[in-house]
Amino acid sequence: MMTVSARLLQVLSLLQARPSWTGQELAERLGVSSRTVRSDIDKLRELGYPVHALPGVAGGYRLAPGAKLPPLLLDDDEATAVAIGLNTATGGAVAGIEEAATRALAKLDQVLPSRLRHRIDLLRTSTVTPRHGGPTVAPEVLTAIAAACRDHHRLRFDYRTHDGTDRHREVEPHRLVHLGRKWYLVGWDPDRADWRTFRVDRMRPRTPTGPRFTPREPPGQDLTAYVAKGVDAALTRYRAQVLVHKPATELVQWLTPATAVEPVDDHTCLVHVGAETPHMLAAHILVIDADFEVDGPPELLVALRTIGNRCHATQQQR
């Protein structure tokens, strides 16, 4: 027979696991009467937890957002996942979150059972988490953007472009994407009638947000690949289209998501590559383990010829 305190924690855990429970369902799970369930619900309310009663024949109880965070009862896998996430966040890209993540991790360590503490310590000591070296984003900026995505409100913001110019923008936000230690927003730009990607660390959201909008079909199922492709295009000065004598299905298995591969037939494909310099562009092409054809740009042809001559000279010296 559980004590009242143990049973209250059990009721709280059940209310966290599902949006709602009927009184009969709670009574059956706890092995008590419906009257005892009502008494336990009243005690939780006295402790400050907002347990709402749902009216009707199929009504019941649900835990609503309140003024304070209730105790979270986690199973072993959930506790491990939270600890790993907090440990990763200590080197995160969100400004000020490192200290908060460290405090939360310390609190979690104090209450973890020894079996879980040993498992998490093993992961922590065997894993190197790189410190974030890129730009950071204020938590309130991320939450403001996430709220606009969730509520389908147009987002108004000032945006600092790559050349340092500030511009006012307004988009229909879709999703936040974390890629390459940076945060990006994917949204529909009504002025340009197209999807656009924005660096969140360059955004300053304005209040209030704009009117509600009807969500559109996203630009692709894999938003990470979509953002990676856009970032790659924005950061590359030199681009080339390479005809590779190998099936596209064999190339896409080991090329990065940002590299676009277009099938031509069963034996050849087009690979679209880019880089900051002609030499780096040539290097990207030469890692492709297949015969290829490329007719420009001229700077690329010079770089390929130079690399070829160096390789030939090295072979003659042997």
PDB file of C-alpha atoms in Angstrom:
ATOM      1  CA  MET A   1       0.000   0.000   0.000  1.00  0.00           C
ATOM      2  CA  MET A   2       1.535   3.335  -1.082  1.00  0.00           C
ATOM      3  CA  THR A   3       1.757   6.231   1.302  1.00  0.00           C
ATOM      4  CA  VAL A   4      -0.170   9.397   0.462  1.00  0.00           C
ATOM      5  CA  SER A   5       3.059  11.208  -0.539  1.00  0.00           C
ATOM      6  CA  ALA A   6       4.148   8.373  -2.832  1.00  0.00           C
ATOM      7  CA  ARG A   7       0.707   8.214  -4.381  1.00  0.00           C
ATOM      8  CA  LEU A   8       0.678  11.986  -5.032  1.00  0.00           C
ATOM      9  CA  LEU A   9       3.959  11.696  -6.899  1.00  0.00           C
ATOM     10  CA  GLN A  10       2.504   8.822  -8.890  1.00  0.00           C
ATOM     11  CA  VAL A  11      -0.574  10.874  -9.788  1.00  0.00           C
ATOM     12  CA  LEU A  12       1.684  13.759 -10.839  1.00  0.00           C
ATOM     13  CA  SER A  13       3.743  11.413 -13.003  1.00  0.00           C
ATOM     14  CA  LEU A  14       0.636  10.051 -14.728  1.00  0.00           C
ATOM     15  CA  LEU A  15      -0.696  13.544 -15.409  1.00  0.00           C
ATOM     16  CA  GLN A  16       2.619  14.437 -17.056  1.00  0.00           C
ATOM     17  CA  ALA A  17       2.574  11.352 -19.268  1.00  0.00           C
ATOM     18  CA  ARG A  18      -0.723  12.065 -21.054  1.00  0.00           C
ATOM     19  CA  PRO A  19      -2.835  15.133 -21.897  1.00  0.00           C
ATOM     20  CA  SER A  20      -5.753  13.902 -19.774  1.00  0.00           C
ATOM     21  CA  TRP A  21      -6.990  11.026 -17.619  1.00  0.00           C
ATOM     22  CA  THR A  22     -10.455  10.090 -16.474  1.00  0.00           C
ATOM     23  CA  GLY A  23     -10.992   9.602 -12.776  1.00  0.00           C
ATOM     24  CA  GLN A  24     -11.721   5.919 -13.359  1.00  0.00           C
ATOM     25  CA  GLU A  25      -8.477   5.418 -15.299  1.00  0.00           C
ATOM     26  CA  LEU A  26      -6.443   6.986 -12.512  1.00  0.00           C
ATOM     27  CA  ALA A  27      -8.233   4.889  -9.901  1.00  0.00           C
ATOM     28  CA  GLU A  28      -7.483   1.684 -11.810  1.00  0.00           C
ATOM     29  CA  ARG A  29      -3.800   2.586 -12.334  1.00  0.00           C
ATOM     30  CA  LEU A  30      -3.339   3.457  -8.665  1.00  0.00           C
ATOM     31  CA  GLY A  31      -5.503   0.666  -7.274  1.00  0.00           C
ATOM     32  CA  VAL A  32      -7.650   3.052  -5.220  1.00  0.00           C
ATOM     33  CA  SER A  33     -11.210   4.350  -5.290  1.00  0.00           C
ATOM     34  CA  SER A  34     -12.453   7.311  -7.348  1.00  0.00           C
ATOM     35  CA  ARG A  35     -13.036   9.152  -4.076  1.00  0.00           C
ATOM     36  CA  THR A  36      -9.342   8.746  -3.181  1.00  0.00           C
ATOM     37  CA  VAL A  37      -8.369  10.076  -6.604  1.00  0.00           C
ATOM     38  CA  ARG A  38     -10.497  13.192  -6.042  1.00  0.00           C
ATOM     39  CA  SER A  39      -8.845  13.664  -2.651  1.00  0.00           C
ATOM     40  CA  ASP A  40      -5.360  13.340  -4.191  1.00  0.00           C
ATOM     41  CA  ILE A  41      -6.249  15.865  -6.888  1.00  0.00           C
ATOM     42  CA  ASP A  42      -7.399  18.320  -4.208  1.00  0.00           C
ATOM     43  CA  LYS A  43      -4.079  17.864  -2.350  1.00  0.00           C
ATOM     44  CA  LEU A  44      -2.097  18.583  -5.515  1.00  0.00           C
ATOM     45  CA  ARG A  45      -4.101  21.762  -6.027  1.00  0.00           C
ATOM     46  CA  GLU A  46      -3.368  22.809  -2.443  1.00  0.00           C
ATOM     47  CA  LEU A  47       0.328  22.367  -3.219  1.00  0.00           C
ATOM     48  CA  GLY A  48      -0.041  24.789  -6.127  1.00  0.00           C
ATOM     49  CA  TYR A  49      -0.278  22.421  -9.083  1.00  0.00           C
ATOM     50  CA  PRO A  50      -3.000  23.511 -11.567  1.00  0.00           C
ATOM     51  CA  VAL A  51      -4.917  20.275 -12.134  1.00  0.00           C
ATOM     52  CA  HIS A  52      -7.991  21.131 -14.195  1.00  0.00           C
ATOM     53  CA  ALA A  53     -11.173  19.079 -14.219  1.00  0.00           C
ATOM     54  CA  LEU A  54     -12.594  18.356 -17.678  1.00  0.00           C
ATOM     55  CA  PRO A  55     -16.409  18.455 -17.821  1.00  0.00           C
ATOM     56  CA  GLY A  56     -18.696  15.895 -19.448  1.00  0.00           C
ATOM     57  CA  VAL A  57     -19.200  12.153 -19.375  1.00  0.00           C
ATOM     58  CA  ALA A  58     -15.760  11.529 -20.880  1.00  0.00           C
ATOM     59  CA  GLY A  59     -14.181  14.241 -18.731  1.00  0.00           C
ATOM     60  CA  GLY A  60     -11.321  13.824 -16.336  1.00  0.00           C
ATOM     61  CA  TYR A  61      -8.199  15.649 -15.229  1.00  0.00           C
ATOM     62  CA  ARG A  62      -5.304  17.379 -16.943  1.00  0.00           C
ATOM     63  CA  LEU A  63      -2.224  19.211 -15.712  1.00  0.00           C
ATOM     64  CA  ALA A  64      -2.233  22.774 -17.047  1.00  0.00           C
ATOM     65  CA  PRO A  65       0.707  25.212 -17.194  1.00  0.00           C
ATOM     66  CA  GLY A  66       1.159  26.894 -13.847  1.00  0.00           C
ATOM     67  CA  ALA A  67       3.248  29.418 -11.991  1.00  0.00           C
ATOM     68  CA  LYS A  68       6.010  26.950 -11.201  1.00  0.00           C
ATOM     69  CA  LEU A  69       7.551  23.851 -12.706  1.00  0.00           C
ATOM     70  CA  PRO A  70       6.281  20.658 -11.066  1.00  0.00           C
ATOM     71  CA  PRO A  71       8.652  17.792 -10.249  1.00  0.00           C
ATOM     72  CA  LEU A  72       9.492  15.872 -13.402  1.00  0.00           C
ATOM     73  CA  LEU A  73       9.500  12.120 -12.920  1.00  0.00           C
ATOM     74  CA  LEU A  74      11.752  10.653 -15.610  1.00  0.00           C
ATOM     75  CA  ASP A  75      12.435   7.050 -16.510  1.00  0.00           C
ATOM     76  CA  ASP A  76      16.025   5.851 -17.003  1.00  0.00           C
ATOM     77  CA  ASP A  77      16.206   6.597 -20.733  1.00  0.00           C
ATOM     78  CA  GLU A  78      14.601  10.035 -20.308  1.00  0.00           C
ATOM     79  CA  ALA A  79      17.000  11.004 -17.515  1.00  0.00           C
ATOM     80  CA  THR A  80      19.980   9.866 -19.595  1.00  0.00           C
ATOM     81  CA  ALA A  81      18.764  11.856 -22.606  1.00  0.00           C
ATOM     82  CA  VAL A  82      18.288  15.004 -20.498  1.00  0.00           C
ATOM     83  CA  ALA A  83      21.765  14.676 -18.954  1.00  0.00           C
ATOM     84  CA  ILE A  84      23.417  14.207 -22.359  1.00  0.00           C
ATOM     85  CA  GLY A  85      21.517  17.180 -23.766  1.00  0.00           C
ATOM     86  CA  LEU A  86      22.516  19.409 -20.853  1.00  0.00           C
ATOM     87  CA  ASN A  87      26.136  18.343 -21.127  1.00  0.00           C
ATOM     88  CA  THR A  88      26.121  19.232 -24.828  1.00  0.00           C
ATOM     89  CA  ALA A  89      24.429  22.575 -24.105  1.00  0.00           C
ATOM     90  CA  THR A  90      27.293  23.656 -21.834  1.00  0.00           C
ATOM     91  CA  GLY A  91      29.219  24.470 -25.008  1.00  0.00           C
ATOM     92  CA  GLY A  92      26.188  25.680 -26.925  1.00  0.00           C
ATOM     93  CA  ALA A  93      25.467  28.408 -29.413  1.00  0.00           C
ATOM     94  CA  VAL A  94      22.802  30.122 -27.293  1.00  0.00           C
ATOM     95  CA  ALA A  95      24.155  33.085 -25.322  1.00  0.00           C
ATOM     96  CA  GLY A  96      24.109  32.582 -21.557  1.00  0.00           C
ATOM     97  CA  ILE A  97      22.798  29.022 -21.686  1.00  0.00           C
ATOM     98  CA  GLU A  98      26.102  27.436 -20.655  1.00  0.00           C
ATOM     99  CA  GLU A  99      25.790  28.516 -16.992  1.00  0.00           C
ATOM    100  CA  ALA A 100      22.112  27.544 -16.798  1.00  0.00           C
ATOM    101  CA  ALA A 101      22.848  24.130 -18.353  1.00  0.00           C
ATOM    102  CA  THR A 102      25.686  23.554 -15.876  1.00  0.00           C
ATOM    103  CA  ARG A 103      23.424  24.402 -12.904  1.00  0.00           C
ATOM    104  CA  ALA A 104      20.664  22.131 -14.181  1.00  0.00           C
ATOM    105  CA  LEU A 105      23.142  19.307 -14.744  1.00  0.00           C
ATOM    106  CA  ALA A 106      24.464  19.672 -11.190  1.00  0.00           C
ATOM    107  CA  LYS A 107      20.910  19.428  -9.806  1.00  0.00           C
ATOM    108  CA  LEU A 108      20.226  16.347 -11.897  1.00  0.00           C
ATOM    109  CA  ASP A 109      23.445  14.687 -10.720  1.00  0.00           C
ATOM    110  CA  GLN A 110      22.348  15.068  -7.091  1.00  0.00           C
ATOM    111  CA  VAL A 111      19.173  13.033  -7.555  1.00  0.00           C
ATOM    112  CA  LEU A 112      20.265  10.441 -10.109  1.00  0.00           C
ATOM    113  CA  PRO A 113      20.298   6.817  -8.950  1.00  0.00           C
ATOM    114  CA  SER A 114      23.789   5.363  -8.806  1.00  0.00           C
ATOM    115  CA  ARG A 115      23.168   3.075 -11.805  1.00  0.00           C
ATOM    116  CA  LEU A 116      22.287   6.073 -13.984  1.00  0.00           C
ATOM    117  CA  ARG A 117      25.035   8.280 -12.594  1.00  0.00           C
ATOM    118  CA  HIS A 118      27.595   5.636 -13.558  1.00  0.00           C
ATOM    119  CA  ARG A 119      26.158   5.362 -17.089  1.00  0.00           C
ATOM    120  CA  ILE A 120      26.122   9.138 -17.640  1.00  0.00           C
ATOM    121  CA  ASP A 121      29.583   9.643 -16.110  1.00  0.00           C
ATOM    122  CA  LEU A 122      30.889   7.002 -18.505  1.00  0.00           C
ATOM    123  CA  LEU A 123      29.429   8.851 -21.486  1.00  0.00           C
ATOM    124  CA  ARG A 124      30.670  12.200 -20.207  1.00  0.00           C
ATOM    125  CA  THR A 125      34.261  11.100 -19.579  1.00  0.00           C
ATOM    126  CA  SER A 126      34.437   9.231 -22.891  1.00  0.00           C
ATOM    127  CA  THR A 127      33.007  12.059 -25.004  1.00  0.00           C
ATOM    128  CA  VAL A 128      34.620  15.333 -26.046  1.00  0.00           C
ATOM    129  CA  THR A 129      32.137  18.174 -26.515  1.00  0.00           C
ATOM    130  CA  PRO A 130      33.674  20.928 -28.652  1.00  0.00           C
ATOM    131  CA  ARG A 131      33.350  24.445 -27.334  1.00  0.00           C
ATOM    132  CA  HIS A 132      31.258  26.660 -29.524  1.00  0.00           C
ATOM    133  CA  GLY A 133      33.430  29.098 -31.437  1.00  0.00           C
ATOM    134  CA  GLY A 134      30.837  30.753 -33.642  1.00  0.00           C
ATOM    135  CA  PRO A 135      28.309  33.535 -33.076  1.00  0.00           C
ATOM    136  CA  THR A 136      25.837  33.127 -30.226  1.00  0.00           C
ATOM    137  CA  VAL A 137      22.112  33.856 -30.162  1.00  0.00           C
ATOM    138  CA  ALA A 138      20.151  35.360 -27.268  1.00  0.00           C
ATOM    139  CA  PRO A 139      17.566  32.904 -25.842  1.00  0.00           C
ATOM    140  CA  GLU A 140      14.780  35.491 -26.135  1.00  0.00           C
ATOM    141  CA  VAL A 141      15.477  35.833 -29.869  1.00  0.00           C
ATOM    142  CA  LEU A 142      15.146  32.088 -30.389  1.00  0.00           C
ATOM    143  CA  THR A 143      11.942  31.886 -28.348  1.00  0.00           C
ATOM    144  CA  ALA A 144      10.411  34.862 -30.174  1.00  0.00           C
ATOM    145  CA  ILE A 145      11.114  33.250 -33.546  1.00  0.00           C
ATOM    146  CA  ALA A 146       9.936  29.823 -32.371  1.00  0.00           C
ATOM    147  CA  ALA A 147       6.682  31.337 -31.083  1.00  0.00           C
ATOM    148  CA  ALA A 148       6.053  33.027 -34.445  1.00  0.00           C
ATOM    149  CA  CYS A 149       6.678  29.686 -36.210  1.00  0.00           C
ATOM    150  CA  ARG A 150       4.274  27.887 -33.867  1.00  0.00           C
ATOM    151  CA  ASP A 151       1.512  30.513 -33.971  1.00  0.00           C
ATOM    152  CA  HIS A 152       1.849  31.241 -37.726  1.00  0.00           C
ATOM    153  CA  HIS A 153       2.434  34.964 -37.223  1.00  0.00           C
ATOM    154  CA  ARG A 154       4.455  37.009 -39.690  1.00  0.00           C
ATOM    155  CA  LEU A 155       7.834  37.906 -38.254  1.00  0.00           C
ATOM    156  CA  ARG A 156       9.145  41.466 -38.554  1.00  0.00           C
ATOM    157  CA  PHE A 157      12.840  41.995 -37.911  1.00  0.00           C
ATOM    158  CA  ASP A 158      15.919  44.045 -38.681  1.00  0.00           C
ATOM    159  CA  TYR A 159      18.529  42.011 -40.529  1.00  0.00           C
ATOM    160  CA  ARG A 160      22.244  42.683 -40.846  1.00  0.00           C
ATOM    161  CA  THR A 161      23.429  41.451 -44.237  1.00  0.00           C
ATOM    162  CA  HIS A 162      26.820  39.941 -45.052  1.00  0.00           C
ATOM    163  CA  ASP A 163      28.235  43.370 -45.978  1.00  0.00           C
ATOM    164  CA  GLY A 164      27.042  44.917 -42.693  1.00  0.00           C
ATOM    165  CA  THR A 165      23.973  46.713 -44.058  1.00  0.00           C
ATOM    166  CA  ASP A 166      20.850  46.753 -41.854  1.00  0.00           C
ATOM    167  CA  ARG A 167      17.553  46.053 -43.599  1.00  0.00           C
ATOM    168  CA  HIS A 168      13.963  45.648 -42.441  1.00  0.00           C
ATOM    169  CA  ARG A 169      12.462  42.279 -43.398  1.00  0.00           C
ATOM    170  CA  GLU A 170       9.110  40.564 -42.944  1.00  0.00           C
ATOM    171  CA  VAL A 171       8.630  36.821 -43.534  1.00  0.00           C
ATOM    172  CA  GLU A 172       6.278  33.953 -42.805  1.00  0.00           C
ATOM    173  CA  PRO A 173       8.513  31.862 -40.498  1.00  0.00           C
ATOM    174  CA  HIS A 174       8.504  28.091 -40.960  1.00  0.00           C
ATOM    175  CA  ARG A 175      11.266  26.390 -38.943  1.00  0.00           C
ATOM    176  CA  LEU A 176      14.506  27.012 -37.054  1.00  0.00           C
ATOM    177  CA  VAL A 177      17.463  24.900 -38.199  1.00  0.00           C
ATOM    178  CA  HIS A 178      20.708  24.405 -36.244  1.00  0.00           C
ATOM    179  CA  LEU A 179      23.534  23.736 -38.693  1.00  0.00           C
ATOM    180  CA  GLY A 180      27.291  24.141 -38.502  1.00  0.00           C
ATOM    181  CA  ARG A 181      27.101  25.738 -35.010  1.00  0.00           C
ATOM    182  CA  LYS A 182      24.779  28.440 -36.320  1.00  0.00           C
ATOM    183  CA  TRP A 183      21.012  28.975 -36.130  1.00  0.00           C
ATOM    184  CA  TYR A 184      19.038  29.631 -39.306  1.00  0.00           C
ATOM    185  CA  LEU A 185      15.413  30.560 -39.960  1.00  0.00           C
ATOM    186  CA  VAL A 186      13.650  29.167 -43.018  1.00  0.00           C
ATOM    187  CA  GLY A 187      10.713  31.342 -44.045  1.00  0.00           C
ATOM    188  CA  TRP A 188       8.600  32.518 -46.964  1.00  0.00           C
ATOM    189  CA  ASP A 189       9.438  36.044 -48.109  1.00  0.00           C
ATOM    190  CA  PRO A 190       6.240  37.667 -49.509  1.00  0.00           C
ATOM    191  CA  ASP A 191       8.184  40.529 -51.131  1.00  0.00           C
ATOM    192  CA  ARG A 192      10.333  38.095 -53.140  1.00  0.00           C
ATOM    193  CA  ALA A 193       7.637  35.405 -53.470  1.00  0.00           C
ATOM    194  CA  ASP A 194      10.145  32.719 -52.538  1.00  0.00           C
ATOM    195  CA  TRP A 195      11.661  30.819 -49.627  1.00  0.00           C
ATOM    196  CA  ARG A 196      14.615  32.432 -47.887  1.00  0.00           C
ATOM    197  CA  THR A 197      17.137  31.449 -45.200  1.00  0.00           C
ATOM    198  CA  PHE A 198      18.307  33.911 -42.519  1.00  0.00           C
ATOM    199  CA  ARG A 199      21.135  33.767 -39.977  1.00  0.00           C
ATOM    200  CA  VAL A 200      19.444  34.143 -36.590  1.00  0.00           C
ATOM    201  CA  ASP A 201      22.459  35.838 -34.974  1.00  0.00           C
ATOM    202  CA  ARG A 202      21.957  38.678 -37.501  1.00  0.00           C
ATOM    203  CA  MET A 203      18.243  39.090 -36.702  1.00  0.00           C
ATOM    204  CA  ARG A 204      16.629  41.551 -34.290  1.00  0.00           C
ATOM    205  CA  PRO A 205      12.904  40.695 -34.059  1.00  0.00           C
ATOM    206  CA  ARG A 206      10.443  43.560 -33.769  1.00  0.00           C
ATOM    207  CA  THR A 207       7.284  43.605 -31.685  1.00  0.00           C
ATOM    208  CA  PRO A 208       4.476  43.118 -32.146  1.00  0.00           C
ATOM    209  CA  THR A 209       4.538  40.351 -34.713  1.00  0.00           C
ATOM    210  CA  GLY A 210       2.577  40.648 -37.929  1.00  0.00           C
ATOM    211  CA  PRO A 211      -0.769  39.120 -38.860  1.00  0.00           C
ATOM    212  CA  ARG A 212      -1.459  35.396 -38.943  1.00  0.00           C
ATOM    213  CA  PHE A 213      -0.798  33.494 -42.159  1.00  0.00           C
ATOM    214  CA  THR A 214      -1.762  30.151 -43.653  1.00  0.00           C
ATOM    215  CA  PRO A 215       1.256  27.796 -43.592  1.00  0.00           C
ATOM    216  CA  ARG A 216       2.692  26.842 -46.982  1.00  0.00           C
ATOM    217  CA  GLU A 217       4.225  23.606 -48.184  1.00  0.00           C
ATOM    218  CA  PRO A 218       7.897  23.678 -47.056  1.00  0.00           C
ATOM    219  CA  PRO A 219      10.664  23.929 -49.651  1.00  0.00           C
ATOM    220  CA  GLY A 220      11.629  20.295 -49.036  1.00  0.00           C
ATOM    221  CA  GLN A 221      11.265  17.424 -46.610  1.00  0.00           C
ATOM    222  CA  ASP A 222      14.897  17.684 -45.500  1.00  0.00           C
ATOM    223  CA  LEU A 223      15.246  21.270 -44.256  1.00  0.00           C
ATOM    224  CA  THR A 224      18.814  20.636 -43.067  1.00  0.00           C
ATOM    225  CA  ALA A 225      19.876  19.766 -46.611  1.00  0.00           C
ATOM    226  CA  TYR A 226      17.955  22.766 -47.937  1.00  0.00           C
ATOM    227  CA  VAL A 227      19.736  25.163 -45.554  1.00  0.00           C
ATOM    228  CA  ALA A 228      23.114  23.523 -46.163  1.00  0.00           C
ATOM    229  CA  LYS A 229      22.701  23.947 -49.914  1.00  0.00           C
ATOM    230  CA  GLY A 230      21.743  27.617 -49.523  1.00  0.00           C
ATOM    231  CA  VAL A 231      24.641  28.337 -47.166  1.00  0.00           C
ATOM    232  CA  ASP A 232      27.035  26.620 -49.541  1.00  0.00           C
ATOM    233  CA  ALA A 233      25.798  28.734 -52.458  1.00  0.00           C
ATOM    234  CA  ALA A 234      26.045  31.958 -50.444  1.00  0.00           C
ATOM    235  CA  LEU A 235      29.613  31.346 -49.320  1.00  0.00           C
ATOM    236  CA  THR A 236      31.102  30.215 -52.648  1.00  0.00           C
ATOM    237  CA  ARG A 237      32.486  32.642 -55.237  1.00  0.00           C
ATOM    238  CA  TYR A 238      33.358  30.019 -57.847  1.00  0.00           C
ATOM    239  CA  ARG A 239      30.954  27.337 -59.025  1.00  0.00           C
ATOM    240  CA  ALA A 240      31.115  24.585 -61.614  1.00  0.00           C
ATOM    241  CA  GLN A 241      28.903  21.976 -63.206  1.00  0.00           C
ATOM    242  CA  VAL A 242      30.782  18.688 -63.581  1.00  0.00           C
ATOM    243  CA  LEU A 243      29.737  15.765 -65.770  1.00  0.00           C
ATOM    244  CA  VAL A 244      30.786  12.661 -63.820  1.00  0.00           C
ATOM    245  CA  HIS A 245      30.948   9.236 -65.440  1.00  0.00           C
ATOM    246  CA  LYS A 246      29.377   7.402 -62.541  1.00  0.00           C
ATOM    247  CA  PRO A 247      25.715   6.791 -61.558  1.00  0.00           C
ATOM    248  CA  ALA A 248      24.213   9.408 -59.245  1.00  0.00           C
ATOM    249  CA  THR A 249      23.119   6.696 -56.794  1.00  0.00           C
ATOM    250  CA  GLU A 250      26.774   5.804 -56.158  1.00  0.00           C
ATOM    251  CA  LEU A 251      27.847   9.413 -55.556  1.00  0.00           C
ATOM    252  CA  VAL A 252      25.117  10.642 -53.200  1.00  0.00           C
ATOM    253  CA  GLN A 253      26.061   8.007 -50.633  1.00  0.00           C
ATOM    254  CA  TRP A 254      29.287   9.779 -49.702  1.00  0.00           C
ATOM    255  CA  LEU A 255      28.974  13.387 -50.921  1.00  0.00           C
ATOM    256  CA  THR A 256      27.802  16.043 -48.448  1.00  0.00           C
ATOM    257  CA  PRO A 257      24.102  17.065 -48.464  1.00  0.00           C
ATOM    258  CA  ALA A 258      25.120  20.504 -49.763  1.00  0.00           C
ATOM    259  CA  THR A 259      26.469  18.943 -52.980  1.00  0.00           C
ATOM    260  CA  ALA A 260      23.724  18.733 -55.581  1.00  0.00           C
ATOM    261  CA  VAL A 261      23.821  15.616 -57.760  1.00  0.00           C
ATOM    262  CA  GLU A 262      21.577  15.442 -60.833  1.00  0.00           C
ATOM    263  CA  PRO A 263      21.174  12.121 -62.714  1.00  0.00           C
ATOM    264  CA  VAL A 264      21.716  12.275 -66.482  1.00  0.00           C
ATOM    265  CA  ASP A 265      21.321   8.584 -67.313  1.00  0.00           C
ATOM    266  CA  ASP A 266      22.150   5.227 -65.733  1.00  0.00           C
ATOM    267  CA  HIS A 267      25.897   5.822 -66.082  1.00  0.00           C
ATOM    268  CA  THR A 268      26.486   9.576 -65.714  1.00  0.00           C
ATOM    269  CA  CYS A 269      25.363  12.491 -63.558  1.00  0.00           C
ATOM    270  CA  LEU A 270      25.896  16.222 -63.077  1.00  0.00           C
ATOM    271  CA  VAL A 271      27.544  17.406 -59.862  1.00  0.00           C
ATOM    272  CA  HIS A 272      27.171  21.062 -58.850  1.00  0.00           C
ATOM    273  CA  VAL A 273      30.084  22.216 -56.682  1.00  0.00           C
ATOM    274  CA  GLY A 274      31.378  25.520 -55.331  1.00  0.00           C
ATOM    275  CA  ALA A 275      34.278  26.960 -53.336  1.00  0.00           C
ATOM    276  CA  GLU A 276      35.864  30.217 -52.272  1.00  0.00           C
ATOM    277  CA  THR A 277      38.901  29.826 -54.562  1.00  0.00           C
ATOM    278  CA  PRO A 278      39.536  28.083 -57.894  1.00  0.00           C
ATOM    279  CA  HIS A 279      42.108  25.823 -56.222  1.00  0.00           C
ATOM    280  CA  MET A 280      39.615  24.661 -53.560  1.00  0.00           C
ATOM    281  CA  LEU A 281      37.017  24.119 -56.287  1.00  0.00           C
ATOM    282  CA  ALA A 282      39.487  21.922 -58.159  1.00  0.00           C
ATOM    283  CA  ALA A 283      40.212  19.990 -54.969  1.00  0.00           C
ATOM    284  CA  HIS A 284      36.477  19.320 -54.415  1.00  0.00           C
ATOM    285  CA  ILE A 285      36.218  17.910 -57.923  1.00  0.00           C
ATOM    286  CA  LEU A 286      39.356  15.770 -57.697  1.00  0.00           C
ATOM    287  CA  VAL A 287      38.073  13.876 -54.647  1.00  0.00           C
ATOM    288  CA  ILE A 288      35.372  12.369 -56.889  1.00  0.00           C
ATOM    289  CA  ASP A 289      36.584   8.853 -57.665  1.00  0.00           C
ATOM    290  CA  ALA A 290      35.490   8.802 -61.310  1.00  0.00           C
ATOM    291  CA  ASP A 291      36.290  10.271 -64.712  1.00  0.00           C
ATOM    292  CA  PHE A 292      34.749  13.704 -65.253  1.00  0.00           C
ATOM    293  CA  GLU A 293      34.343  16.523 -67.766  1.00  0.00           C
ATOM    294  CA  VAL A 294      34.224  20.231 -66.951  1.00  0.00           C
ATOM    295  CA  ASP A 295      34.447  23.260 -69.262  1.00  0.00           C
ATOM    296  CA  GLY A 296      34.667  26.217 -66.859  1.00  0.00           C
ATOM    297  CA  PRO A 297      35.017  28.636 -65.324  1.00  0.00           C
ATOM    298  CA  PRO A 298      38.447  29.534 -66.804  1.00  0.00           C
ATOM    299  CA  GLU A 299      40.004  29.946 -63.327  1.00  0.00           C
ATOM    300  CA  LEU A 300      39.038  26.355 -62.514  1.00  0.00           C
ATOM    301  CA  LEU A 301      40.616  25.010 -65.695  1.00  0.00           C
ATOM    302  CA  VAL A 302      43.862  26.818 -64.834  1.00  0.00           C
ATOM    303  CA  ALA A 303      43.805  25.353 -61.296  1.00  0.00           C
ATOM    304  CA  LEU A 304      43.183  21.815 -62.594  1.00  0.00           C
ATOM    305  CA  ARG A 305      46.000  22.196 -65.118  1.00  0.00           C
ATOM    306  CA  THR A 306      48.363  23.479 -62.414  1.00  0.00           C
ATOM    307  CA  ILE A 307      47.564  20.583 -60.069  1.00  0.00           C
ATOM    308  CA  GLY A 308      47.978  18.112 -62.953  1.00  0.00           C
ATOM    309  CA  ASN A 309      51.375  19.548 -63.898  1.00  0.00           C
ATOM    310  CA  ARG A 310      52.551  19.344 -60.287  1.00  0.00           C
ATOM    311  CA  CYS A 311      51.486  15.697 -60.037  1.00  0.00           C
ATOM    312  CA  HIS A 312      53.237  14.937 -63.327  1.00  0.00           C
ATOM    313  CA  ALA A 313      56.420  16.688 -62.195  1.00  0.00           C
ATOM    314  CA  THR A 314      56.424  14.768 -58.922  1.00  0.00           C
ATOM    315  CA  GLN A 315      56.082  11.466 -60.795  1.00  0.00           C
ATOM    316  CA  GLN A 316      59.024  12.325 -63.089  1.00  0.00           C
ATOM    317  CA  GLN A 317      61.283  13.064 -60.117  1.00  0.00           C
ATOM    318  CA  ARG A 318      60.942   9.473 -58.853  1.00  0.00           C
TER     319      ARG A 318
END
